[in-house]
Amino acid sequence: MAEEAKSSGGDNAVVAAQSHGPDLTSAGAGVISSDAVQNPGLPPHRKRVTELDPKKEKTAERVVYSLFYLSIVGSLAAVLAYMFFPIETGEESAIRLHTVFVGSGMALSLLALGIGAVHWGKALMSDVEAIDERHPAPSNEETREAAAEVFRVADEESGFSRRTLVRNSLFGALIAFPLPGITLLRSLAPQDVDPVEVLKHTMWEKGIRLARDNGGHKIGEPIRAADVTIGSVFHVVPENLGTAKDLINEKAKAIVLLIRLDEKDLKERDERKDWSYNGIVAYSKVCTHVGCPVALNEQHTHHLLCPCHQSQFDVADEAKVIFGPAKRPLPQLPITVDADGYLIARSDFTEPVGPSYWERLK
């Protein structure tokens, strides 16, 4: 069969296959085609209207810096709206106006800044195609000089140094843009009051029953000590929370985790022996790091975990910090039971709830 293939033109077939390229001996078994598609290259550069008409270029420049100035106006408007439309009254109409005007100012600031930057790049900056070849690292002196030249050329082509109005208006917009956000930080602290006093007192007081936290404004039924089994966890608020004028803030300070442990596992100082009841303990749910909710309970280790920054507290040992960035234990709420067997508070917290920052000031 080999002889037949040879006599029937097998050699000619091989020669024909090899005739597709001038030098095929180094190609191994591959067939290299001599009529492969060639690189068409880049199309000719098409100049924009701003490159052809100086008046159009000047108009585009005016549009860019006008947008940057408009961004500054939006940032300042948001700050002024924050000042002239306060929300301290808690009225729904005041909150609505505050949100509309502050949000509109911030949206205008960001939108004008973004459109201005895009228009600058599309209308004024150089759009010539270029190829940046990959080079080995580390760079030598010649490469560093070449990099500096790239920056110089980029500066020249973008007109960053030459177009002073565009550049300075951009700087102004970037400086003004964070101002609304910085201004809004003012709302994170109480106004005209001592934060230590605000955080030190909650709605807990002697005789207030512990009620289930059903989420939001919903306050559940009071909790009987007999209903709290070993290992169970209850999210708790004061039963009188519904009478608060500022329910959200009062709830944020008063939220509590109620847990029952085996009494032999509790490590309590003598002065705190009566702060728990039959192994039931209550601790503030507000992490002493930055105020995140501590809500994850490891039943077998008696550890409470803050999911935000991983602080861990030992419930069996007065909620002391055993891991993480928190610097002090969770404040404990002294509890007992009333004549009907319902859990009640013996008093308010004996120290400020929340982050340690306020406590360190005093």
Tab-separated table of C-alpha atoms in Angstrom:
chain	number	residue	atom	x	y	z
A	1	MET	CA	0.000	0.000	0.000
A	2	ALA	CA	2.920	2.323	0.740
A	3	GLU	CA	4.324	1.626	-2.721
A	4	GLU	CA	0.946	2.411	-4.295
A	5	ALA	CA	0.688	5.690	-2.384
A	6	LYS	CA	4.195	6.586	-3.469
A	7	SER	CA	3.590	5.689	-7.129
A	8	SER	CA	0.216	7.475	-7.184
A	9	GLY	CA	1.680	10.861	-6.361
A	10	GLY	CA	2.224	10.747	-2.615
A	11	ASP	CA	5.473	12.661	-2.958
A	12	ASN	CA	3.774	15.236	-5.160
A	13	ALA	CA	1.073	15.722	-2.505
A	14	VAL	CA	3.692	16.404	0.117
A	15	VAL	CA	5.497	18.805	-2.139
A	16	ALA	CA	2.233	20.562	-2.925
A	17	ALA	CA	1.439	20.958	0.753
A	18	GLN	CA	4.890	22.295	1.423
A	19	SER	CA	4.736	24.803	-1.393
A	20	HIS	CA	2.543	27.161	0.608
A	21	GLY	CA	5.543	28.818	2.322
A	22	PRO	CA	9.075	29.650	1.328
A	23	ASP	CA	10.744	27.984	4.328
A	24	LEU	CA	8.715	25.199	5.843
A	25	THR	CA	11.398	22.908	7.198
A	26	SER	CA	11.399	24.684	10.574
A	27	ALA	CA	7.633	24.669	10.880
A	28	GLY	CA	7.454	21.022	11.950
A	29	ALA	CA	4.111	19.463	11.096
A	30	GLY	CA	2.368	22.873	10.888
A	31	VAL	CA	1.351	24.385	7.578
A	32	ILE	CA	2.110	28.100	7.288
A	33	SER	CA	0.049	29.994	4.803
A	34	SER	CA	1.733	32.675	2.758
A	35	ASP	CA	-1.548	34.541	2.216
A	36	ALA	CA	-2.335	35.235	5.926
A	37	VAL	CA	-4.337	38.367	6.778
A	38	GLN	CA	-2.003	41.304	7.160
A	39	ASN	CA	-2.209	43.870	9.933
A	40	PRO	CA	-4.293	46.686	8.412
A	41	GLY	CA	-2.747	49.239	10.770
A	42	LEU	CA	-4.527	52.189	12.312
A	43	PRO	CA	-7.011	54.226	10.293
A	44	PRO	CA	-5.985	57.780	9.444
A	45	HIS	CA	-6.553	60.235	12.277
A	46	ARG	CA	-9.826	62.090	12.005
A	47	LYS	CA	-9.565	65.542	13.501
A	48	ARG	CA	-12.307	66.822	15.741
A	49	VAL	CA	-14.085	70.094	15.232
A	50	THR	CA	-12.161	71.604	18.153
A	51	GLU	CA	-8.893	70.803	16.371
A	52	LEU	CA	-10.047	72.423	13.155
A	53	ASP	CA	-11.747	75.528	14.508
A	54	PRO	CA	-10.093	77.616	17.287
A	55	LYS	CA	-13.469	79.179	18.127
A	56	LYS	CA	-14.973	75.747	18.761
A	57	GLU	CA	-11.994	74.885	20.921
A	58	LYS	CA	-12.504	78.009	22.990
A	59	THR	CA	-16.211	77.261	23.316
A	60	ALA	CA	-15.468	73.736	24.534
A	61	GLU	CA	-13.018	75.135	27.082
A	62	ARG	CA	-15.673	77.526	28.384
A	63	VAL	CA	-18.144	74.659	28.718
A	64	VAL	CA	-15.648	72.598	30.722
A	65	TYR	CA	-14.724	75.221	33.276
A	66	SER	CA	-18.346	76.364	33.517
A	67	LEU	CA	-19.317	72.813	34.477
A	68	PHE	CA	-16.568	72.733	37.102
A	69	TYR	CA	-17.796	76.029	38.519
A	70	LEU	CA	-21.335	74.633	38.500
A	71	SER	CA	-20.026	71.684	40.514
A	72	ILE	CA	-18.680	74.146	43.093
A	73	VAL	CA	-22.089	75.831	43.233
A	74	GLY	CA	-23.757	72.456	43.818
A	75	SER	CA	-21.387	71.596	46.675
A	76	LEU	CA	-21.903	74.955	48.374
A	77	ALA	CA	-25.664	74.713	47.821
A	78	ALA	CA	-25.723	71.357	49.611
A	79	VAL	CA	-23.848	72.866	52.574
A	80	LEU	CA	-26.230	75.848	52.729
A	81	ALA	CA	-29.249	73.555	52.443
A	82	TYR	CA	-27.939	71.557	55.385
A	83	MET	CA	-27.760	74.772	57.403
A	84	PHE	CA	-31.087	76.331	56.386
A	85	PHE	CA	-33.209	73.162	56.333
A	86	PRO	CA	-32.426	71.498	59.699
A	87	ILE	CA	-33.925	68.176	60.730
A	88	GLU	CA	-33.488	68.465	64.494
A	89	THR	CA	-37.238	68.996	64.947
A	90	GLY	CA	-37.903	65.506	63.633
A	91	GLU	CA	-40.876	66.712	61.586
A	92	GLU	CA	-41.527	64.740	58.429
A	93	SER	CA	-41.831	67.865	56.251
A	94	ALA	CA	-38.495	69.211	57.534
A	95	ILE	CA	-36.762	65.905	56.837
A	96	ARG	CA	-38.294	65.821	53.355
A	97	LEU	CA	-37.089	69.355	52.475
A	98	HIS	CA	-33.663	68.667	53.961
A	99	THR	CA	-33.270	65.496	51.923
A	100	VAL	CA	-34.455	67.105	48.675
A	101	PHE	CA	-32.232	70.184	48.798
A	102	VAL	CA	-29.104	68.571	50.245
A	103	GLY	CA	-29.413	65.638	47.848
A	104	SER	CA	-30.027	67.916	44.869
A	105	GLY	CA	-26.952	69.980	45.662
A	106	MET	CA	-24.749	66.911	46.002
A	107	ALA	CA	-26.180	65.392	42.808
A	108	LEU	CA	-25.534	68.628	40.887
A	109	SER	CA	-21.982	68.749	42.237
A	110	LEU	CA	-21.137	65.189	41.212
A	111	LEU	CA	-22.969	65.348	37.871
A	112	ALA	CA	-21.352	68.611	36.746
A	113	LEU	CA	-17.913	67.402	37.841
A	114	GLY	CA	-18.292	64.153	35.921
A	115	ILE	CA	-19.699	65.716	32.745
A	116	GLY	CA	-16.999	68.385	32.797
A	117	ALA	CA	-14.221	65.814	33.098
A	118	VAL	CA	-15.670	63.681	30.282
A	119	HIS	CA	-16.181	66.683	27.991
A	120	TRP	CA	-12.616	67.837	28.670
A	121	GLY	CA	-11.283	64.462	27.612
A	122	LYS	CA	-13.450	64.165	24.508
A	123	ALA	CA	-13.250	67.722	23.195
A	124	LEU	CA	-9.898	69.117	24.294
A	125	MET	CA	-7.426	66.390	25.184
A	126	SER	CA	-5.374	64.682	22.497
A	127	ASP	CA	-7.027	61.569	21.045
A	128	VAL	CA	-4.102	60.269	18.993
A	129	GLU	CA	-3.770	56.485	19.209
A	130	ALA	CA	-0.540	55.214	20.739
A	131	ILE	CA	1.009	51.905	21.745
A	132	ASP	CA	2.780	51.560	25.065
A	133	GLU	CA	5.222	48.663	24.811
A	134	ARG	CA	5.680	46.491	27.864
A	135	HIS	CA	9.112	46.850	29.422
A	136	PRO	CA	10.961	44.725	32.000
A	137	ALA	CA	11.119	45.768	35.641
A	138	PRO	CA	12.824	47.406	37.421
A	139	SER	CA	13.100	50.470	35.238
A	140	ASN	CA	16.491	51.855	34.347
A	141	GLU	CA	17.417	55.512	34.182
A	142	GLU	CA	16.498	55.820	30.522
A	143	THR	CA	13.048	54.335	31.203
A	144	ARG	CA	12.420	56.707	34.068
A	145	GLU	CA	13.385	59.616	31.868
A	146	ALA	CA	11.035	58.281	29.215
A	147	ALA	CA	8.241	58.079	31.801
A	148	ALA	CA	8.862	61.675	32.776
A	149	GLU	CA	8.672	62.574	29.104
A	150	VAL	CA	5.337	60.784	28.844
A	151	PHE	CA	3.964	62.946	31.655
A	152	ARG	CA	5.359	66.039	29.994
A	153	VAL	CA	3.757	65.140	26.678
A	154	ALA	CA	0.481	64.248	28.400
A	155	ASP	CA	0.495	67.607	30.138
A	156	GLU	CA	1.177	69.349	26.848
A	157	GLU	CA	-1.491	67.444	24.941
A	158	SER	CA	-4.161	67.826	27.641
A	159	GLY	CA	-3.372	71.473	28.164
A	160	PHE	CA	-3.445	70.941	31.932
A	161	SER	CA	-0.778	73.536	32.623
A	162	ARG	CA	-1.695	75.774	29.739
A	163	ARG	CA	-5.464	75.954	30.250
A	164	THR	CA	-5.416	77.708	33.602
A	165	LEU	CA	-9.164	78.318	33.854
A	166	VAL	CA	-9.951	74.643	33.260
A	167	ARG	CA	-7.265	73.509	35.687
A	168	ASN	CA	-8.127	75.943	38.468
A	169	SER	CA	-11.859	75.344	38.158
A	170	LEU	CA	-11.202	71.585	38.396
A	171	PHE	CA	-9.177	72.116	41.560
A	172	GLY	CA	-11.993	74.212	42.987
A	173	ALA	CA	-14.608	71.604	42.148
A	174	LEU	CA	-12.527	68.804	43.700
A	175	ILE	CA	-11.992	70.848	46.857
A	176	ALA	CA	-15.667	71.794	47.156
A	177	PHE	CA	-17.039	68.350	46.309
A	178	PRO	CA	-16.285	66.688	49.724
A	179	LEU	CA	-17.702	69.621	51.706
A	180	PRO	CA	-21.327	68.358	51.755
A	181	GLY	CA	-20.190	64.970	53.031
A	182	ILE	CA	-18.017	66.575	55.710
A	183	THR	CA	-20.901	68.837	56.686
A	184	LEU	CA	-23.254	65.874	57.070
A	185	LEU	CA	-20.875	64.374	59.651
A	186	ARG	CA	-22.106	67.081	62.011
A	187	SER	CA	-25.362	65.200	62.368
A	188	LEU	CA	-23.573	62.190	63.874
A	189	ALA	CA	-23.127	63.999	67.203
A	190	PRO	CA	-25.857	65.532	69.379
A	191	GLN	CA	-26.111	69.308	69.057
A	192	ASP	CA	-26.093	71.729	71.997
A	193	VAL	CA	-25.835	68.906	74.531
A	194	ASP	CA	-23.059	66.963	76.203
A	195	PRO	CA	-22.691	63.640	74.310
A	196	VAL	CA	-21.533	61.926	77.493
A	197	GLU	CA	-24.744	62.819	79.285
A	198	VAL	CA	-26.855	61.785	76.290
A	199	LEU	CA	-25.232	58.354	76.068
A	200	LYS	CA	-25.075	57.828	79.821
A	201	HIS	CA	-28.841	57.862	80.350
A	202	THR	CA	-31.324	55.604	78.562
A	203	MET	CA	-35.015	54.798	79.063
A	204	TRP	CA	-34.130	51.969	81.417
A	205	GLU	CA	-35.008	52.707	85.021
A	206	LYS	CA	-36.023	50.792	88.115
A	207	GLY	CA	-39.098	48.625	87.551
A	208	ILE	CA	-39.251	48.865	83.739
A	209	ARG	CA	-40.083	45.481	82.244
A	210	LEU	CA	-37.920	43.912	79.551
A	211	ALA	CA	-39.943	43.513	76.334
A	212	ARG	CA	-39.206	41.735	73.074
A	213	ASP	CA	-37.811	43.837	70.232
A	214	ASN	CA	-39.972	43.028	67.223
A	215	GLY	CA	-38.065	45.342	64.897
A	216	GLY	CA	-38.543	48.981	63.953
A	217	HIS	CA	-41.197	50.671	66.072
A	218	LYS	CA	-42.786	47.373	67.130
A	219	ILE	CA	-42.498	46.491	70.799
A	220	GLY	CA	-43.399	42.967	71.824
A	221	GLU	CA	-44.652	41.389	75.008
A	222	PRO	CA	-42.761	41.543	78.307
A	223	ILE	CA	-40.581	38.542	79.075
A	224	ARG	CA	-41.065	36.139	81.959
A	225	ALA	CA	-37.946	34.684	83.545
A	226	ALA	CA	-39.433	31.213	83.208
A	227	ASP	CA	-39.554	31.605	79.420
A	228	VAL	CA	-35.790	32.177	79.138
A	229	THR	CA	-34.104	28.790	78.759
A	230	ILE	CA	-30.386	28.122	79.030
A	231	GLY	CA	-28.638	29.139	75.795
A	232	SER	CA	-31.538	31.236	74.491
A	233	VAL	CA	-31.051	34.835	73.346
A	234	PHE	CA	-33.668	37.606	73.361
A	235	HIS	CA	-33.378	41.007	71.696
A	236	VAL	CA	-34.843	43.335	74.275
A	237	VAL	CA	-36.075	46.951	74.590
A	238	PRO	CA	-37.750	48.835	77.481
A	239	GLU	CA	-41.469	48.198	77.670
A	240	ASN	CA	-42.068	51.974	77.852
A	241	LEU	CA	-40.094	52.692	74.662
A	242	GLY	CA	-43.277	53.621	72.813
A	243	THR	CA	-43.610	56.757	74.949
A	244	ALA	CA	-40.302	58.194	73.733
A	245	LYS	CA	-40.390	61.435	71.764
A	246	ASP	CA	-37.383	60.373	69.695
A	247	LEU	CA	-38.014	56.640	69.499
A	248	ILE	CA	-35.237	55.747	67.055
A	249	ASN	CA	-32.445	57.386	69.052
A	250	GLU	CA	-33.785	56.140	72.375
A	251	LYS	CA	-34.020	52.617	71.028
A	252	ALA	CA	-30.490	52.838	69.620
A	253	LYS	CA	-29.194	53.501	73.134
A	254	ALA	CA	-31.433	51.074	75.036
A	255	ILE	CA	-31.264	47.874	72.950
A	256	VAL	CA	-30.186	44.888	75.030
A	257	LEU	CA	-29.277	41.237	74.541
A	258	LEU	CA	-30.793	38.922	77.151
A	259	ILE	CA	-29.039	35.574	77.581
A	260	ARG	CA	-29.369	32.721	80.060
A	261	LEU	CA	-26.349	30.658	81.080
A	262	ASP	CA	-25.781	27.919	83.575
A	263	GLU	CA	-25.194	29.741	86.878
A	264	LYS	CA	-21.998	27.803	87.545
A	265	ASP	CA	-20.494	29.257	84.348
A	266	LEU	CA	-20.967	32.875	85.426
A	267	LYS	CA	-17.990	34.815	86.757
A	268	GLU	CA	-19.393	37.742	88.724
A	269	ARG	CA	-17.850	40.196	91.117
A	270	ASP	CA	-19.458	40.405	94.546
A	271	GLU	CA	-20.930	43.825	93.826
A	272	ARG	CA	-22.610	42.446	90.696
A	273	LYS	CA	-24.040	39.247	92.143
A	274	ASP	CA	-27.532	40.729	92.137
A	275	TRP	CA	-27.278	42.123	88.568
A	276	SER	CA	-28.302	38.766	87.097
A	277	TYR	CA	-31.209	36.476	87.888
A	278	ASN	CA	-30.859	32.688	87.957
A	279	GLY	CA	-28.140	32.845	85.278
A	280	ILE	CA	-30.011	35.410	83.142
A	281	VAL	CA	-27.826	38.376	82.186
A	282	ALA	CA	-28.534	41.473	80.095
A	283	TYR	CA	-25.892	43.441	78.205
A	284	SER	CA	-26.018	46.434	75.916
A	285	LYS	CA	-26.244	45.404	72.282
A	286	VAL	CA	-24.154	48.426	71.208
A	287	CYS	CA	-20.512	47.534	70.606
A	288	THR	CA	-18.017	49.595	72.605
A	289	HIS	CA	-15.789	49.930	69.542
A	290	VAL	CA	-17.772	52.147	67.148
A	291	GLY	CA	-21.360	51.353	68.077
A	292	CYS	CA	-22.220	48.461	65.747
A	293	PRO	CA	-24.865	45.946	66.898
A	294	VAL	CA	-23.398	42.943	68.727
A	295	ALA	CA	-25.802	40.224	67.702
A	296	LEU	CA	-23.981	36.937	67.110
A	297	ASN	CA	-23.935	34.508	70.049
A	298	GLU	CA	-21.800	31.378	70.304
A	299	GLN	CA	-23.816	29.261	72.699
A	300	HIS	CA	-21.107	26.752	73.627
A	301	THR	CA	-18.307	29.280	74.177
A	302	HIS	CA	-20.543	32.033	75.644
A	303	HIS	CA	-18.975	34.529	73.266
A	304	LEU	CA	-20.739	37.489	71.688
A	305	LEU	CA	-19.379	38.577	68.309
A	306	CYS	CA	-19.643	41.958	66.625
A	307	PRO	CA	-19.875	41.086	62.895
A	308	CYS	CA	-18.645	44.501	61.761
A	309	HIS	CA	-15.103	44.591	63.178
A	310	GLN	CA	-14.852	41.169	64.856
A	311	SER	CA	-14.745	42.248	68.500
A	312	GLN	CA	-15.620	39.364	70.833
A	313	PHE	CA	-16.997	39.534	74.366
A	314	ASP	CA	-17.219	36.816	77.016
A	315	VAL	CA	-20.796	36.798	78.344
A	316	ALA	CA	-19.843	34.499	81.199
A	317	ASP	CA	-17.214	36.949	82.434
A	318	GLU	CA	-19.088	40.271	82.549
A	319	ALA	CA	-18.835	40.659	78.736
A	320	LYS	CA	-15.120	41.398	78.862
A	321	VAL	CA	-13.279	41.887	75.566
A	322	ILE	CA	-11.384	38.772	74.504
A	323	PHE	CA	-10.602	39.744	70.903
A	324	GLY	CA	-10.844	42.661	68.515
A	325	PRO	CA	-10.566	46.443	68.607
A	326	ALA	CA	-13.124	47.119	71.372
A	327	LYS	CA	-11.474	48.521	74.509
A	328	ARG	CA	-14.025	47.908	77.266
A	329	PRO	CA	-16.725	45.368	78.187
A	330	LEU	CA	-20.323	45.760	77.116
A	331	PRO	CA	-22.275	47.701	79.760
A	332	GLN	CA	-24.438	45.388	81.866
A	333	LEU	CA	-28.062	46.156	82.702
A	334	PRO	CA	-28.919	45.104	86.270
A	335	ILE	CA	-32.096	42.985	86.236
A	336	THR	CA	-34.426	41.112	88.569
A	337	VAL	CA	-38.078	39.952	88.496
A	338	ASP	CA	-41.296	41.537	89.688
A	339	ALA	CA	-44.111	39.931	91.647
A	340	ASP	CA	-45.579	38.440	88.476
A	341	GLY	CA	-42.326	36.798	87.399
A	342	TYR	CA	-41.541	39.271	84.624
A	343	LEU	CA	-37.969	40.447	84.152
A	344	ILE	CA	-37.476	44.093	85.101
A	345	ALA	CA	-34.553	46.507	85.253
A	346	ARG	CA	-33.067	47.305	88.650
A	347	SER	CA	-31.742	50.625	87.305
A	348	ASP	CA	-30.333	52.247	84.198
A	349	PHE	CA	-26.885	51.315	82.888
A	350	THR	CA	-24.182	52.443	85.283
A	351	GLU	CA	-21.893	53.665	82.477
A	352	PRO	CA	-22.335	55.245	79.022
A	353	VAL	CA	-23.361	52.832	76.281
A	354	GLY	CA	-21.698	52.747	72.897
A	355	PRO	CA	-18.141	53.573	71.779
A	356	SER	CA	-15.496	54.226	74.409
A	357	TYR	CA	-14.614	57.610	72.927
A	358	TRP	CA	-17.118	59.593	74.998
A	359	GLU	CA	-16.109	57.846	78.197
A	360	ARG	CA	-12.438	58.655	77.639
A	361	LEU	CA	-13.271	62.377	77.494
A	362	LYS	CA	-14.367	62.369	81.137
